[in-house]
Structures are given as C-alpha cells and as structure tokens.
Amino acid sequence: LGAMIGRTSALDDILESEVSPYPYPDPYTVLEHGTLNYEGCNGIIGLGRYFSALAEFGCKISKKTQNHNVSQAGDDPIQRCEAVPINLSAKLVAEAYRRINQVEKECLDYVMECLLQNPLLRVIGDKTRDLPIISFVHKSIPSEEIVDHCYRLNVCIRCGSFLTTELLQKEFDFGTGCEGIVRASFCHYNTMDDARQLMATLRELKYW
C-alpha cells in the first residue's frame, strides 16, 4: 500500500489493529519512505504516447460481425507512438479506452456465448461484464488439465484461486489442494482469430 499524500487520521484507521506501540510519535516512524521510480516515470511517458496514438489513429473496427472479423490491418498505433506528441486530456483518454473496450468486447462476447452453450460448464460471476476476463469450471475436467491442454497447443490461459482461496473453497468445496478455476483474459491486441482458436482448442478436450 502506498500513499503520495494522506491524512494522519487515515493512518490512524489503518493502524488501529496493529500490535506496534500506539499512538506513535511520527508517521515517518511507521511508514517506509519511498524513492522516485524512474522506470515508472519513463513508462508513464510511453503510456501517454500510446494512448495518444490509440485515440488518434485507433484500430479499424470492421462491421462484419456476422463472421466475427474484428481487427483489420491499418494504422498500427504501436508503430506510430514515437511520432505522436504527448497531449493527454480526459477526452483523449476516454476515447482510447472506448476503442480498447470496443475490440475486447467482441472477443469476450464470442467466447462467453460459446461457453454458455456447454451444460457441463459453470461460468463464474456476472455474465455481462466490462473487464475482458472469463472464469469457469468444468464438471468433469480438472482445471489444471484444461490449462495444460491449452498450453501444449500454444493457447495461454491459467488456473488458480486468484487471491480468493477460502471463498472458492467454500463455494466449490475444493480440497486443501485447490486447483481453482480456469481463467481466460483478453486484451485489445487480441483478435477474433485468438478467440476462435481458444474455443477450438477447448473443444478438442475429451469430455468437453
């Protein structure tokens, strides 16, 4: 947990349950001083250029939804980043995120539709979501087996408890060696070909 600026009262709330001597004479005796993150600052510059390029040039989105052909060749914002001046604004960042969501949603909706048609699967969480992440469990195929199968065919998904071990164990009655749920994540550089490849790979599993 880090803070650039904060109130002493907020620090009081955080440390109420701590065993350390309380009250303390000075917040600096409790909190560790941070240092300037030069790598992070450099990354922010790159992020600014990337958002500027993405909002200005964007990804050309095809309207051919009948064959799920979303990503088209065209102005690649990554290749154009160096030539784009950094002039971020709230409107520009919102446009960049709008374009990102537009691409991610196509992949997400396609995979979600395919998974929901399988009666042996349970999709975890809300079926309509903004984050391009899908989690599921199969009634007869262990999660690790699904992930290993995909890995052998160059499809990257993962399984685990994802920081909710106790909650998942109660929900799914997993043992102490909980292998967790399967999770597939998309990003705006993924295409519909990636989404189709994921589903084709999963369908190759015996008992899928």
Short mmCIF file of C-alpha atoms in Angstrom, two decimals:
data_model
loop_
_atom_site.label_atom_id
_atom_site.label_comp_id
_atom_site.label_asym_id
_atom_site.label_seq_id
_atom_site.Cartn_x
_atom_site.Cartn_y
_atom_site.Cartn_z
CA LEU A 1 0.00 0.00 0.00
CA GLY A 2 1.46 3.37 -0.96
CA ALA A 3 0.42 6.95 -0.48
CA MET A 4 1.75 10.13 -2.02
CA ILE A 5 -0.34 12.39 0.20
CA GLY A 6 -2.54 11.43 3.09
CA ARG A 7 -4.21 12.42 6.34
CA THR A 8 -2.94 11.41 9.75
CA SER A 9 -6.47 10.31 10.64
CA ALA A 10 -6.41 7.84 7.74
CA LEU A 11 -3.16 6.40 9.05
CA ASP A 12 -4.78 6.10 12.47
CA ASP A 13 -7.57 4.00 10.97
CA ILE A 14 -5.09 1.70 9.21
CA LEU A 15 -3.02 1.08 12.32
CA GLU A 16 -5.83 0.66 14.84
CA SER A 17 -5.45 -3.12 14.86
CA GLU A 18 -1.65 -3.16 14.71
CA VAL A 19 0.35 -4.61 17.59
CA SER A 20 3.03 -1.94 17.35
CA PRO A 21 3.11 0.81 20.02
CA TYR A 22 0.23 3.22 19.56
CA PRO A 23 -0.08 6.15 19.43
CA TYR A 24 3.14 6.69 17.52
CA PRO A 25 5.12 9.92 17.66
CA ASP A 26 5.54 10.43 13.95
CA PRO A 27 4.03 8.76 10.84
CA TYR A 28 7.52 8.52 9.36
CA THR A 29 8.46 6.04 12.09
CA VAL A 30 5.72 3.73 10.83
CA LEU A 31 5.77 4.19 7.07
CA GLU A 32 8.77 3.45 4.92
CA HIS A 33 9.95 6.28 2.71
CA GLY A 34 9.58 5.66 -0.99
CA THR A 35 12.00 6.67 -3.73
CA LEU A 36 11.39 8.19 -7.13
CA ASN A 37 10.50 5.44 -9.56
CA TYR A 38 12.44 6.44 -12.68
CA GLU A 39 11.36 3.34 -14.58
CA GLY A 40 7.75 4.14 -13.75
CA CYS A 41 8.14 7.74 -14.89
CA ASN A 42 9.56 6.54 -18.19
CA GLY A 43 6.67 4.12 -18.55
CA ILE A 44 4.17 6.92 -17.99
CA ILE A 45 5.72 8.80 -20.93
CA GLY A 46 5.32 5.73 -23.11
CA LEU A 47 1.77 5.22 -21.90
CA GLY A 48 0.94 8.81 -22.78
CA ARG A 49 2.24 8.34 -26.32
CA TYR A 50 0.40 5.04 -26.66
CA PHE A 51 -2.92 6.49 -25.51
CA SER A 52 -2.48 9.47 -27.81
CA ALA A 53 -1.77 7.21 -30.77
CA LEU A 54 -4.60 4.85 -29.92
CA ALA A 55 -7.14 7.63 -29.61
CA GLU A 56 -5.99 9.45 -32.73
CA PHE A 57 -5.42 6.54 -35.11
CA GLY A 58 -7.11 3.67 -33.31
CA CYS A 59 -7.83 0.20 -34.56
CA LYS A 60 -10.02 -0.04 -37.63
CA ILE A 61 -13.08 -1.94 -36.49
CA SER A 62 -14.89 -3.93 -39.11
CA LYS A 63 -18.67 -4.03 -39.11
CA LYS A 64 -18.60 -7.60 -40.40
CA THR A 65 -19.94 -9.00 -37.16
CA GLN A 66 -21.53 -11.97 -38.90
CA ASN A 67 -18.14 -13.66 -39.22
CA HIS A 68 -16.66 -12.05 -36.11
CA ASN A 69 -13.92 -10.45 -38.18
CA VAL A 70 -13.00 -7.55 -35.91
CA SER A 71 -9.37 -6.49 -36.18
CA GLN A 72 -8.26 -5.17 -39.53
CA ALA A 73 -4.84 -4.18 -40.78
CA GLY A 74 -4.26 -0.47 -40.88
CA ASP A 75 -2.60 2.26 -38.88
CA ASP A 76 -0.92 0.41 -36.04
CA PRO A 77 -0.88 2.75 -33.02
CA ILE A 78 2.12 0.93 -31.56
CA GLN A 79 4.23 1.64 -34.65
CA ARG A 80 3.15 5.28 -34.69
CA CYS A 81 3.76 6.04 -30.99
CA GLU A 82 7.15 7.65 -31.44
CA ALA A 83 5.72 10.20 -33.86
CA VAL A 84 2.81 11.21 -31.66
CA PRO A 85 3.22 14.17 -29.30
CA ILE A 86 2.02 13.67 -25.75
CA ASN A 87 -1.04 15.85 -25.33
CA LEU A 88 -3.26 13.87 -22.99
CA SER A 89 -6.67 15.10 -21.96
CA ALA A 90 -9.63 13.46 -20.23
CA LYS A 91 -11.43 13.31 -23.58
CA LEU A 92 -8.47 11.66 -25.33
CA VAL A 93 -8.03 9.04 -22.60
CA ALA A 94 -11.77 8.29 -22.67
CA GLU A 95 -11.59 7.78 -26.44
CA ALA A 96 -8.59 5.46 -26.09
CA TYR A 97 -10.45 3.35 -23.54
CA ARG A 98 -13.56 3.35 -25.73
CA ARG A 99 -11.56 1.88 -28.59
CA ILE A 100 -9.92 -0.65 -26.29
CA ASN A 101 -13.31 -1.76 -24.95
CA GLN A 102 -14.74 -2.00 -28.46
CA VAL A 103 -12.13 -4.55 -29.52
CA GLU A 104 -12.04 -6.50 -26.27
CA LYS A 105 -15.84 -6.80 -26.06
CA GLU A 106 -16.10 -8.58 -29.40
CA CYS A 107 -13.74 -11.36 -28.26
CA LEU A 108 -15.32 -11.53 -24.83
CA ASP A 109 -18.89 -11.78 -26.13
CA TYR A 110 -17.98 -14.51 -28.61
CA VAL A 111 -16.20 -16.71 -26.06
CA MET A 112 -18.88 -16.11 -23.43
CA GLU A 113 -21.62 -17.13 -25.88
CA CYS A 114 -19.75 -20.33 -26.73
CA LEU A 115 -19.10 -21.26 -23.09
CA LEU A 116 -22.69 -20.68 -22.00
CA GLN A 117 -23.86 -23.23 -24.58
CA ASN A 118 -21.97 -26.00 -22.79
CA PRO A 119 -24.12 -27.52 -20.00
CA LEU A 120 -21.01 -29.01 -18.35
CA LEU A 121 -19.51 -25.59 -17.67
CA ARG A 122 -20.17 -23.09 -14.94
CA VAL A 123 -19.13 -19.55 -15.74
CA ILE A 124 -18.12 -17.69 -12.59
CA GLY A 125 -19.54 -14.26 -11.92
CA ASP A 126 -21.76 -11.94 -13.90
CA LYS A 127 -22.38 -12.99 -17.49
CA THR A 128 -22.32 -9.37 -18.65
CA ARG A 129 -19.13 -7.60 -17.68
CA ASP A 130 -16.79 -4.84 -18.71
CA LEU A 131 -13.48 -6.50 -17.85
CA PRO A 132 -12.33 -8.90 -20.61
CA ILE A 133 -11.83 -11.81 -18.20
CA ILE A 134 -13.78 -15.07 -18.13
CA SER A 135 -13.54 -17.62 -15.32
CA PHE A 136 -15.15 -21.05 -15.40
CA VAL A 137 -15.04 -24.61 -14.07
CA HIS A 138 -15.88 -27.85 -15.85
CA LYS A 139 -17.95 -30.53 -14.15
CA SER A 140 -15.72 -33.41 -15.17
CA ILE A 141 -12.40 -31.99 -16.42
CA PRO A 142 -9.97 -30.67 -13.78
CA SER A 143 -8.91 -27.08 -14.26
CA GLU A 144 -5.22 -27.96 -14.43
CA GLU A 145 -5.89 -30.47 -17.19
CA ILE A 146 -7.70 -27.81 -19.23
CA VAL A 147 -4.83 -25.35 -18.81
CA ASP A 148 -2.15 -27.95 -19.60
CA HIS A 149 -4.00 -28.98 -22.75
CA CYS A 150 -4.23 -25.38 -23.95
CA TYR A 151 -0.59 -24.72 -23.08
CA ARG A 152 0.55 -27.64 -25.26
CA LEU A 153 -1.33 -26.06 -28.16
CA ASN A 154 0.12 -22.56 -27.58
CA VAL A 155 -3.01 -21.10 -26.01
CA CYS A 156 -2.27 -19.23 -22.80
CA ILE A 157 -4.88 -19.48 -20.06
CA ARG A 158 -4.38 -20.17 -16.35
CA CYS A 159 -6.00 -21.67 -13.30
CA GLY A 160 -5.90 -20.96 -9.59
CA SER A 161 -7.76 -19.38 -6.72
CA PHE A 162 -6.78 -15.83 -7.74
CA LEU A 163 -6.45 -14.42 -4.23
CA THR A 164 -9.80 -15.83 -3.10
CA THR A 165 -8.77 -19.28 -1.94
CA GLU A 166 -11.06 -19.52 1.10
CA LEU A 167 -14.03 -18.10 -0.77
CA LEU A 168 -13.61 -20.50 -3.70
CA GLN A 169 -13.11 -23.49 -1.43
CA LYS A 170 -16.41 -22.73 0.32
CA GLU A 171 -18.21 -22.13 -2.96
CA PHE A 172 -16.95 -25.18 -4.86
CA ASP A 173 -15.99 -27.47 -1.98
CA PHE A 174 -12.43 -27.81 -3.23
CA GLY A 175 -9.95 -29.71 -1.11
CA THR A 176 -6.91 -28.19 0.53
CA GLY A 177 -5.01 -28.69 -2.71
CA CYS A 178 -7.48 -26.43 -4.50
CA GLU A 179 -6.56 -26.16 -8.16
CA GLY A 180 -9.09 -23.41 -8.62
CA ILE A 181 -10.94 -22.12 -11.62
CA VAL A 182 -9.89 -21.64 -15.23
CA ARG A 183 -9.39 -18.06 -16.31
CA ALA A 184 -9.01 -16.63 -19.82
CA SER A 185 -8.13 -12.98 -20.33
CA PHE A 186 -8.24 -10.83 -23.43
CA CYS A 187 -6.56 -7.56 -24.29
CA HIS A 188 -7.06 -5.15 -27.16
CA TYR A 189 -4.21 -6.70 -29.13
CA ASN A 190 -6.13 -10.00 -29.25
CA THR A 191 -8.16 -10.70 -32.36
CA MET A 192 -11.20 -12.81 -33.09
CA ASP A 193 -8.83 -15.41 -34.51
CA ASP A 194 -7.41 -15.73 -31.00
CA ALA A 195 -10.90 -16.14 -29.55
CA ARG A 196 -11.82 -18.77 -32.11
CA GLN A 197 -8.53 -20.59 -31.51
CA LEU A 198 -9.26 -20.70 -27.78
CA MET A 199 -12.67 -22.26 -28.32
CA ALA A 200 -11.39 -24.71 -30.94
CA THR A 201 -8.65 -25.81 -28.55
CA LEU A 202 -11.07 -26.31 -25.68
CA ARG A 203 -13.41 -28.37 -27.87
CA GLU A 204 -10.57 -30.80 -28.59
CA LEU A 205 -10.61 -31.88 -24.94
CA LYS A 206 -12.11 -35.30 -24.30
CA TYR A 207 -15.39 -35.00 -22.37
CA TRP A 208 -15.58 -31.25 -23.09
#
